[in-house]
Amino acid sequence: MSFATRDGRGWMPDYLVSIDSGKCIGCGRCFKVCGRHVMILKGINEEGDLVELDSDEDDEIEKKIMVMNDEGACIGCGACARVCPTNCQTHAPAAEGA
């Protein structure tokens, strides 16, 4: 699959494929630059389970992290990677034939 910029230069998107929960600090910078809702902020409770965030259970949250929400919506622009202070994301080009 080949892509081009507006003026015809070749461009290969790198799509977000995973987020390392051990490195993510839940700062939300990637979420703020992505207008496509590819990621969402979740909490990790005392048992290590991912949980939705709501004000009633905030005291049970050990850590907040970004997780994949709608990976199919990613356009491969790389804005999230450029703002991430911990380099916790993995990006890759589209698989051949996909």
mmCIF file with all atom_site columns, C-alpha atoms in Angstrom:
data_model
loop_
_atom_site.group_PDB
_atom_site.id
_atom_site.type_symbol
_atom_site.label_atom_id
_atom_site.label_alt_id
_atom_site.label_comp_id
_atom_site.label_asym_id
_atom_site.label_entity_id
_atom_site.label_seq_id
_atom_site.pdbx_PDB_ins_code
_atom_site.Cartn_x
_atom_site.Cartn_y
_atom_site.Cartn_z
_atom_site.occupancy
_atom_site.B_iso_or_equiv
_atom_site.pdbx_formal_charge
_atom_site.auth_seq_id
_atom_site.auth_comp_id
_atom_site.auth_asym_id
_atom_site.auth_atom_id
_atom_site.pdbx_PDB_model_num
ATOM 1  C CA . MET A 1 1  ? 0.000   0.000  0.000  1.00 0.00 ? 1  MET A CA 1
ATOM 2  C CA . SER A 1 2  ? 1.546   3.327  -0.993 1.00 0.00 ? 2  SER A CA 1
ATOM 3  C CA . PHE A 1 3  ? 0.515   6.769  0.167  1.00 0.00 ? 3  PHE A CA 1
ATOM 4  C CA . ALA A 1 4  ? 1.459   10.271 -0.862 1.00 0.00 ? 4  ALA A CA 1
ATOM 5  C CA . THR A 1 5  ? 1.423   13.736 0.638  1.00 0.00 ? 5  THR A CA 1
ATOM 6  C CA . ARG A 1 6  ? -0.596  16.485 -0.987 1.00 0.00 ? 6  ARG A CA 1
ATOM 7  C CA . ASP A 1 7  ? 2.302   17.418 -3.268 1.00 0.00 ? 7  ASP A CA 1
ATOM 8  C CA . GLY A 1 8  ? 2.952   13.805 -4.290 1.00 0.00 ? 8  GLY A CA 1
ATOM 9  C CA . ARG A 1 9  ? 5.889   12.844 -2.049 1.00 0.00 ? 9  ARG A CA 1
ATOM 10 C CA . GLY A 1 10 ? 5.811   9.264  -0.824 1.00 0.00 ? 10 GLY A CA 1
ATOM 11 C CA . TRP A 1 11 ? 4.706   8.675  2.746  1.00 0.00 ? 11 TRP A CA 1
ATOM 12 C CA . MET A 1 12 ? 4.331   5.499  4.778  1.00 0.00 ? 12 MET A CA 1
ATOM 13 C CA . PRO A 1 13 ? 2.108   5.729  7.887  1.00 0.00 ? 13 PRO A CA 1
ATOM 14 C CA . ASP A 1 14 ? 3.170   4.003  11.095 1.00 0.00 ? 14 ASP A CA 1
ATOM 15 C CA . TYR A 1 15 ? 0.091   2.858  12.983 1.00 0.00 ? 15 TYR A CA 1
ATOM 16 C CA . LEU A 1 16 ? -0.177  2.607  16.756 1.00 0.00 ? 16 LEU A CA 1
ATOM 17 C CA . VAL A 1 17 ? -0.209  -1.115 17.581 1.00 0.00 ? 17 VAL A CA 1
ATOM 18 C CA . SER A 1 18 ? 0.382   -1.229 21.340 1.00 0.00 ? 18 SER A CA 1
ATOM 19 C CA . ILE A 1 19 ? 0.982   0.753  24.509 1.00 0.00 ? 19 ILE A CA 1
ATOM 20 C CA . ASP A 1 20 ? 3.372   -0.553 27.179 1.00 0.00 ? 20 ASP A CA 1
ATOM 21 C CA . SER A 1 21 ? 1.433   -0.293 30.454 1.00 0.00 ? 21 SER A CA 1
ATOM 22 C CA . GLY A 1 22 ? 4.659   -0.563 32.440 1.00 0.00 ? 22 GLY A CA 1
ATOM 23 C CA . LYS A 1 23 ? 6.068   2.587  30.842 1.00 0.00 ? 23 LYS A CA 1
ATOM 24 C CA . CYS A 1 24 ? 2.871   4.645  30.423 1.00 0.00 ? 24 CYS A CA 1
ATOM 25 C CA . ILE A 1 25 ? 2.382   7.337  33.078 1.00 0.00 ? 25 ILE A CA 1
ATOM 26 C CA . GLY A 1 26 ? -1.178  8.240  32.035 1.00 0.00 ? 26 GLY A CA 1
ATOM 27 C CA . CYS A 1 27 ? -0.319  11.861 31.265 1.00 0.00 ? 27 CYS A CA 1
ATOM 28 C CA . GLY A 1 28 ? -2.898  12.003 28.445 1.00 0.00 ? 28 GLY A CA 1
ATOM 29 C CA . ARG A 1 29 ? -0.709  13.921 25.991 1.00 0.00 ? 29 ARG A CA 1
ATOM 30 C CA . CYS A 1 30 ? -1.284  11.324 23.276 1.00 0.00 ? 30 CYS A CA 1
ATOM 31 C CA . PHE A 1 31 ? -5.035  11.399 23.879 1.00 0.00 ? 31 PHE A CA 1
ATOM 32 C CA . LYS A 1 32 ? -5.068  15.184 23.527 1.00 0.00 ? 32 LYS A CA 1
ATOM 33 C CA . VAL A 1 33 ? -3.325  15.184 20.125 1.00 0.00 ? 33 VAL A CA 1
ATOM 34 C CA . CYS A 1 34 ? -5.366  12.307 18.695 1.00 0.00 ? 34 CYS A CA 1
ATOM 35 C CA . GLY A 1 35 ? -8.737  13.419 17.411 1.00 0.00 ? 35 GLY A CA 1
ATOM 36 C CA . ARG A 1 36 ? -9.701  9.877  16.440 1.00 0.00 ? 36 ARG A CA 1
ATOM 37 C CA . HIS A 1 37 ? -10.208 8.279  19.895 1.00 0.00 ? 37 HIS A CA 1
ATOM 38 C CA . VAL A 1 38 ? -7.624  5.577  19.222 1.00 0.00 ? 38 VAL A CA 1
ATOM 39 C CA . MET A 1 39 ? -6.656  5.554  22.934 1.00 0.00 ? 39 MET A CA 1
ATOM 40 C CA . ILE A 1 40 ? -8.531  6.008  26.195 1.00 0.00 ? 40 ILE A CA 1
ATOM 41 C CA . LEU A 1 41 ? -7.468  6.592  29.789 1.00 0.00 ? 41 LEU A CA 1
ATOM 42 C CA . LYS A 1 42 ? -8.168  3.689  32.155 1.00 0.00 ? 42 LYS A CA 1
ATOM 43 C CA . GLY A 1 43 ? -7.267  2.885  35.724 1.00 0.00 ? 43 GLY A CA 1
ATOM 44 C CA . ILE A 1 44 ? -5.442  -0.044 37.255 1.00 0.00 ? 44 ILE A CA 1
ATOM 45 C CA . ASN A 1 45 ? -6.896  -1.123 40.591 1.00 0.00 ? 45 ASN A CA 1
ATOM 46 C CA . GLU A 1 46 ? -5.139  -2.799 43.531 1.00 0.00 ? 46 GLU A CA 1
ATOM 47 C CA . GLU A 1 47 ? -5.609  -6.242 41.926 1.00 0.00 ? 47 GLU A CA 1
ATOM 48 C CA . GLY A 1 48 ? -3.964  -5.093 38.691 1.00 0.00 ? 48 GLY A CA 1
ATOM 49 C CA . ASP A 1 49 ? -7.201  -5.101 36.685 1.00 0.00 ? 49 ASP A CA 1
ATOM 50 C CA . LEU A 1 50 ? -8.043  -2.436 34.106 1.00 0.00 ? 50 LEU A CA 1
ATOM 51 C CA . VAL A 1 51 ? -11.085 -0.452 35.214 1.00 0.00 ? 51 VAL A CA 1
ATOM 52 C CA . GLU A 1 52 ? -13.156 2.414  33.876 1.00 0.00 ? 52 GLU A CA 1
ATOM 53 C CA . LEU A 1 53 ? -12.507 5.742  35.544 1.00 0.00 ? 53 LEU A CA 1
ATOM 54 C CA . ASP A 1 54 ? -15.294 7.310  37.527 1.00 0.00 ? 54 ASP A CA 1
ATOM 55 C CA . SER A 1 55 ? -15.178 9.620  40.517 1.00 0.00 ? 55 SER A CA 1
ATOM 56 C CA . ASP A 1 56 ? -16.760 7.060  42.885 1.00 0.00 ? 56 ASP A CA 1
ATOM 57 C CA . GLU A 1 57 ? -13.834 4.641  42.685 1.00 0.00 ? 57 GLU A CA 1
ATOM 58 C CA . ASP A 1 58 ? -10.868 6.999  42.262 1.00 0.00 ? 58 ASP A CA 1
ATOM 59 C CA . ASP A 1 59 ? -9.481  6.046  45.669 1.00 0.00 ? 59 ASP A CA 1
ATOM 60 C CA . GLU A 1 60 ? -9.175  2.408  44.499 1.00 0.00 ? 60 GLU A CA 1
ATOM 61 C CA . ILE A 1 61 ? -7.084  3.344  41.446 1.00 0.00 ? 61 ILE A CA 1
ATOM 62 C CA . GLU A 1 62 ? -3.369  2.602  41.815 1.00 0.00 ? 62 GLU A CA 1
ATOM 63 C CA . LYS A 1 63 ? -2.305  4.054  38.456 1.00 0.00 ? 63 LYS A CA 1
ATOM 64 C CA . LYS A 1 64 ? -3.838  5.580  35.332 1.00 0.00 ? 64 LYS A CA 1
ATOM 65 C CA . ILE A 1 65 ? -2.644  4.499  31.890 1.00 0.00 ? 65 ILE A CA 1
ATOM 66 C CA . MET A 1 66 ? -3.600  4.917  28.265 1.00 0.00 ? 66 MET A CA 1
ATOM 67 C CA . VAL A 1 67 ? -4.892  1.811  26.510 1.00 0.00 ? 67 VAL A CA 1
ATOM 68 C CA . MET A 1 68 ? -5.968  1.014  22.981 1.00 0.00 ? 68 MET A CA 1
ATOM 69 C CA . ASN A 1 69 ? -9.597  1.980  22.379 1.00 0.00 ? 69 ASN A CA 1
ATOM 70 C CA . ASP A 1 70 ? -10.170 1.866  18.608 1.00 0.00 ? 70 ASP A CA 1
ATOM 71 C CA . GLU A 1 71 ? -6.966  0.849  16.831 1.00 0.00 ? 71 GLU A CA 1
ATOM 72 C CA . GLY A 1 72 ? -8.782  0.695  13.507 1.00 0.00 ? 72 GLY A CA 1
ATOM 73 C CA . ALA A 1 73 ? -9.290  4.459  13.652 1.00 0.00 ? 73 ALA A CA 1
ATOM 74 C CA . CYS A 1 74 ? -5.526  5.176  13.649 1.00 0.00 ? 74 CYS A CA 1
ATOM 75 C CA . ILE A 1 75 ? -4.332  6.978  10.511 1.00 0.00 ? 75 ILE A CA 1
ATOM 76 C CA . GLY A 1 76 ? -0.623  6.524  11.270 1.00 0.00 ? 76 GLY A CA 1
ATOM 77 C CA . CYS A 1 77 ? 0.240   10.209 11.636 1.00 0.00 ? 77 CYS A CA 1
ATOM 78 C CA . GLY A 1 78 ? 2.587   9.631  14.593 1.00 0.00 ? 78 GLY A CA 1
ATOM 79 C CA . ALA A 1 79 ? 1.458   12.664 16.595 1.00 0.00 ? 79 ALA A CA 1
ATOM 80 C CA . CYS A 1 80 ? 0.986   10.520 19.708 1.00 0.00 ? 80 CYS A CA 1
ATOM 81 C CA . ALA A 1 81 ? 4.562   9.225  19.510 1.00 0.00 ? 81 ALA A CA 1
ATOM 82 C CA . ARG A 1 82 ? 5.973   12.729 19.165 1.00 0.00 ? 82 ARG A CA 1
ATOM 83 C CA . VAL A 1 83 ? 4.357   13.938 22.407 1.00 0.00 ? 83 VAL A CA 1
ATOM 84 C CA . CYS A 1 84 ? 4.888   10.823 24.550 1.00 0.00 ? 84 CYS A CA 1
ATOM 85 C CA . PRO A 1 85 ? 7.469   11.545 27.295 1.00 0.00 ? 85 PRO A CA 1
ATOM 86 C CA . THR A 1 86 ? 8.095   7.851  28.063 1.00 0.00 ? 86 THR A CA 1
ATOM 87 C CA . ASN A 1 87 ? 8.212   6.324  24.567 1.00 0.00 ? 87 ASN A CA 1
ATOM 88 C CA . CYS A 1 88 ? 5.692   3.679  25.666 1.00 0.00 ? 88 CYS A CA 1
ATOM 89 C CA . GLN A 1 89 ? 4.037   3.194  22.281 1.00 0.00 ? 89 GLN A CA 1
ATOM 90 C CA . THR A 1 90 ? 4.843   0.770  19.493 1.00 0.00 ? 90 THR A CA 1
ATOM 91 C CA . HIS A 1 91 ? 4.086   1.788  15.914 1.00 0.00 ? 91 HIS A CA 1
ATOM 92 C CA . ALA A 1 92 ? 4.332   -0.255 12.717 1.00 0.00 ? 92 ALA A CA 1
ATOM 93 C CA . PRO A 1 93 ? 3.478   0.100  9.032  1.00 0.00 ? 93 PRO A CA 1
ATOM 94 C CA . ALA A 1 94 ? 0.371   -1.639 7.718  1.00 0.00 ? 94 ALA A CA 1
ATOM 95 C CA . ALA A 1 95 ? 0.796   -5.360 7.128  1.00 0.00 ? 95 ALA A CA 1
ATOM 96 C CA . GLU A 1 96 ? 1.057   -6.393 3.502  1.00 0.00 ? 96 GLU A CA 1
ATOM 97 C CA . GLY A 1 97 ? -2.314  -7.314 2.068  1.00 0.00 ? 97 GLY A CA 1
ATOM 98 C CA . ALA A 1 98 ? -4.203  -5.621 4.915  1.00 0.00 ? 98 ALA A CA 1
#
